[in-house]
Amino acid sequence: MKKSTERVYVITGPAGVGKTTVANYLCRHFGLHRVVTHTTRPPRPGEQNGVDYYFETPATMKKRSLLEKVDYDHHQYGSSREGLAAGWQERHNNVIVLDTVGAATYRQKLGEQAVVIYLTVSMLDALAKRIQARGDRKRDIKSRLTARENQRDSALPDELRQSAFVVVNDYWPKTKRRLNRLMASFGERAKNL
């Protein structure tokens, strides 16, 4: 059914670390399929349903067949096997943004098919500035950064220590070089841009 080369690159880390930026880069530069996840949180300015997330209500979220589901900052997030299958059916590897619990679930359920990339920064106080720059409201920024889940995601969990690839995202050109080397090590070829 599944080829052993089918992969999903799982991008994880604390809020504001650049997970979406990295996922978008991998899609553009390596032709990966972006798995769109589901959430009950309201859209941020400029976000589109079916592109950034599938924006759900708690009732519609219960109807989804999810591979993993978590509560984060008073909202539900989840992803489905169908989302992964969509990329693999088109012969593309996938990329998905998850919290560390979701990343650990993917690694547990999918084994080596799930390549976990844990993003971090040298100075955690830089994250508030990044979140503010993306347009979040001040009260949402405070809530996001002080949320128990974000505190948890600010450190690599024990169950991922032996398998996750840690990338420090302080300086974008350096981050891109590290990502390019990592992707090449898995046989991913850059698209002609």
Short mmCIF file of C-alpha atoms in Angstrom, two decimals:
data_model
loop_
_atom_site.label_atom_id
_atom_site.label_comp_id
_atom_site.label_asym_id
_atom_site.label_seq_id
_atom_site.Cartn_x
_atom_site.Cartn_y
_atom_site.Cartn_z
CA MET A 1 0.00 0.00 0.00
CA LYS A 2 2.49 2.67 1.16
CA LYS A 3 5.95 2.93 -0.29
CA SER A 4 8.73 3.14 2.26
CA THR A 5 9.83 6.47 0.74
CA GLU A 6 6.57 8.23 1.59
CA ARG A 7 7.32 10.76 4.30
CA VAL A 8 5.69 13.49 6.28
CA TYR A 9 7.98 16.24 7.58
CA VAL A 10 6.51 17.34 10.91
CA ILE A 11 7.40 20.92 11.88
CA THR A 12 7.02 21.62 15.59
CA GLY A 13 8.16 24.07 18.28
CA PRO A 14 6.80 26.97 20.35
CA ALA A 15 4.49 29.71 19.08
CA GLY A 16 6.23 32.32 16.92
CA VAL A 17 9.27 30.19 16.12
CA GLY A 18 8.54 30.13 12.36
CA LYS A 19 6.80 26.79 11.82
CA THR A 20 4.50 28.08 9.07
CA THR A 21 7.36 29.94 7.36
CA VAL A 22 9.44 26.75 7.31
CA ALA A 23 6.53 24.63 6.06
CA ASN A 24 5.83 27.12 3.26
CA TYR A 25 9.51 27.17 2.30
CA LEU A 26 9.64 23.36 2.09
CA CYS A 27 6.51 23.34 -0.08
CA ARG A 28 7.88 25.96 -2.49
CA HIS A 29 11.49 24.82 -2.58
CA PHE A 30 11.03 21.03 -2.49
CA GLY A 31 7.52 20.58 -3.89
CA LEU A 32 6.11 19.06 -0.72
CA HIS A 33 2.36 18.78 -0.20
CA ARG A 34 1.12 20.92 2.70
CA VAL A 35 -1.26 18.97 4.91
CA VAL A 36 -4.00 21.36 5.94
CA THR A 37 -5.03 20.75 9.53
CA HIS A 38 -8.30 21.53 11.32
CA THR A 39 -8.83 24.05 14.12
CA THR A 40 -11.63 25.62 16.11
CA ARG A 41 -9.74 28.90 16.55
CA PRO A 42 -10.90 31.91 14.51
CA PRO A 43 -8.88 32.87 11.41
CA ARG A 44 -6.12 35.46 11.73
CA PRO A 45 -6.14 38.36 9.27
CA GLY A 46 -5.47 37.03 5.77
CA GLU A 47 -5.95 33.34 6.62
CA GLN A 48 -8.20 31.35 4.30
CA ASN A 49 -10.33 28.30 5.03
CA GLY A 50 -8.93 25.23 3.30
CA VAL A 51 -5.58 26.92 2.70
CA ASP A 52 -4.20 27.82 6.12
CA TYR A 53 -6.54 25.59 8.17
CA TYR A 54 -9.96 24.08 7.91
CA PHE A 55 -11.75 26.35 10.36
CA GLU A 56 -14.23 24.26 12.32
CA THR A 57 -16.73 24.56 15.12
CA PRO A 58 -16.45 22.20 18.09
CA ALA A 59 -19.42 20.27 16.62
CA THR A 60 -17.89 19.85 13.15
CA MET A 61 -14.52 18.97 14.66
CA LYS A 62 -16.11 15.97 16.41
CA LYS A 63 -17.20 14.62 13.01
CA ARG A 64 -13.65 14.49 11.59
CA SER A 65 -11.61 11.27 11.44
CA LEU A 66 -8.43 12.56 13.03
CA LEU A 67 -5.02 10.90 13.30
CA GLU A 68 -4.22 13.21 16.19
CA LYS A 69 -6.04 15.95 18.08
CA VAL A 70 -4.93 18.39 20.77
CA ASP A 71 -6.28 21.33 22.72
CA TYR A 72 -4.05 24.39 22.50
CA ASP A 73 -4.74 27.81 24.02
CA HIS A 74 -8.47 27.03 24.42
CA HIS A 75 -8.88 25.77 20.84
CA GLN A 76 -8.84 22.32 19.24
CA TYR A 77 -6.40 21.32 16.48
CA GLY A 78 -6.22 18.06 14.56
CA SER A 79 -5.08 16.33 11.38
CA SER A 80 -6.37 13.40 9.39
CA ARG A 81 -4.96 10.40 7.53
CA GLU A 82 -6.87 11.63 4.48
CA GLY A 83 -4.74 14.77 4.51
CA LEU A 84 -1.58 12.66 4.35
CA ALA A 85 -3.02 10.39 1.67
CA ALA A 86 -3.80 13.39 -0.56
CA GLY A 87 -0.10 14.21 -0.93
CA TRP A 88 1.06 10.63 -1.25
CA GLN A 89 -1.55 9.89 -3.93
CA GLU A 90 -0.03 12.72 -5.97
CA ARG A 91 3.44 11.24 -5.35
CA HIS A 92 4.51 14.10 -3.12
CA ASN A 93 5.90 13.89 0.38
CA ASN A 94 4.00 15.90 2.97
CA VAL A 95 4.76 18.66 5.43
CA ILE A 96 2.60 19.44 8.44
CA VAL A 97 2.79 21.88 11.36
CA LEU A 98 1.93 20.32 14.73
CA ASP A 99 2.54 20.95 18.40
CA THR A 100 4.99 18.64 20.17
CA VAL A 101 2.24 16.27 21.34
CA GLY A 102 1.02 15.89 17.76
CA ALA A 103 4.60 15.43 16.54
CA ALA A 104 5.18 12.67 19.09
CA THR A 105 1.89 11.02 18.05
CA TYR A 106 2.94 11.08 14.38
CA ARG A 107 6.32 9.59 15.24
CA GLN A 108 4.67 6.89 17.35
CA LYS A 109 2.01 5.99 14.77
CA LEU A 110 4.03 6.43 11.57
CA GLY A 111 7.55 5.55 12.75
CA GLU A 112 10.35 6.63 10.41
CA GLN A 113 7.83 7.92 7.87
CA ALA A 114 7.45 10.91 10.21
CA VAL A 115 10.55 13.13 10.14
CA VAL A 116 10.25 15.55 13.05
CA ILE A 117 11.92 18.97 12.73
CA TYR A 118 11.91 20.84 16.04
CA LEU A 119 12.37 24.60 15.61
CA THR A 120 13.72 26.76 18.38
CA VAL A 121 15.44 30.13 18.84
CA SER A 122 18.40 31.18 20.97
CA MET A 123 16.43 33.81 22.86
CA LEU A 124 12.83 32.83 23.67
CA ASP A 125 11.85 36.48 24.29
CA ALA A 126 12.17 37.06 20.52
CA LEU A 127 9.04 34.98 20.02
CA ALA A 128 6.68 37.72 21.30
CA LYS A 129 8.00 40.14 18.66
CA ARG A 130 7.50 37.56 15.92
CA ILE A 131 3.94 36.83 17.03
CA GLN A 132 3.16 40.54 17.13
CA ALA A 133 4.61 40.99 13.63
CA ARG A 134 2.25 38.36 12.20
CA GLY A 135 -0.75 40.38 13.34
CA ASP A 136 -1.99 38.70 16.51
CA ARG A 137 -3.80 40.92 19.01
CA LYS A 138 -1.89 41.84 22.19
CA ARG A 139 -4.16 39.84 24.50
CA ASP A 140 -3.87 36.83 22.16
CA ILE A 141 -0.06 37.13 22.19
CA LYS A 142 0.04 37.07 25.98
CA SER A 143 -2.41 34.17 26.12
CA ARG A 144 -0.43 32.23 23.50
CA LEU A 145 2.95 32.71 25.16
CA THR A 146 1.74 31.93 28.68
CA ALA A 147 -0.40 28.96 27.65
CA ARG A 148 0.57 25.71 29.32
CA GLU A 149 0.84 24.11 25.88
CA ASN A 150 3.29 26.71 24.60
CA GLN A 151 5.41 26.30 27.71
CA ARG A 152 5.45 22.57 26.96
CA ASP A 153 6.40 23.19 23.30
CA SER A 154 9.28 25.47 24.34
CA ALA A 155 11.38 22.38 25.06
CA LEU A 156 11.94 19.25 23.01
CA PRO A 157 10.00 16.43 24.69
CA ASP A 158 11.88 13.36 25.90
CA GLU A 159 10.06 11.03 23.49
CA LEU A 160 11.46 13.02 20.52
CA ARG A 161 15.02 13.56 21.77
CA GLN A 162 16.49 10.59 19.91
CA SER A 163 14.65 11.16 16.63
CA ALA A 164 13.93 14.88 16.08
CA PHE A 165 16.17 17.19 14.08
CA VAL A 166 16.68 20.45 15.97
CA VAL A 167 16.95 23.62 13.87
CA VAL A 168 17.70 26.99 15.50
CA ASN A 169 15.72 29.61 13.57
CA ASP A 170 17.49 32.83 14.55
CA TYR A 171 18.72 33.89 11.11
CA TRP A 172 16.66 32.89 8.05
CA PRO A 173 19.53 32.37 5.54
CA LYS A 174 21.26 30.02 7.99
CA THR A 175 17.97 28.22 8.71
CA LYS A 176 17.42 27.69 4.97
CA ARG A 177 20.92 26.22 4.54
CA ARG A 178 20.30 23.81 7.44
CA LEU A 179 16.92 22.81 6.01
CA ASN A 180 18.41 22.31 2.54
CA ARG A 181 21.09 19.97 3.94
CA LEU A 182 18.54 18.08 5.99
CA MET A 183 16.17 17.63 3.04
CA ALA A 184 19.03 16.51 0.79
CA SER A 185 19.97 13.88 3.39
CA PHE A 186 16.48 12.38 2.85
CA GLY A 187 16.83 12.48 -0.92
CA GLU A 188 14.57 15.49 -1.44
CA ARG A 189 15.55 17.49 -4.49
CA ALA A 190 15.06 21.23 -4.76
CA LYS A 191 12.75 22.41 -7.51
CA ASN A 192 14.10 24.73 -10.18
CA LEU A 193 12.97 28.15 -9.02
#
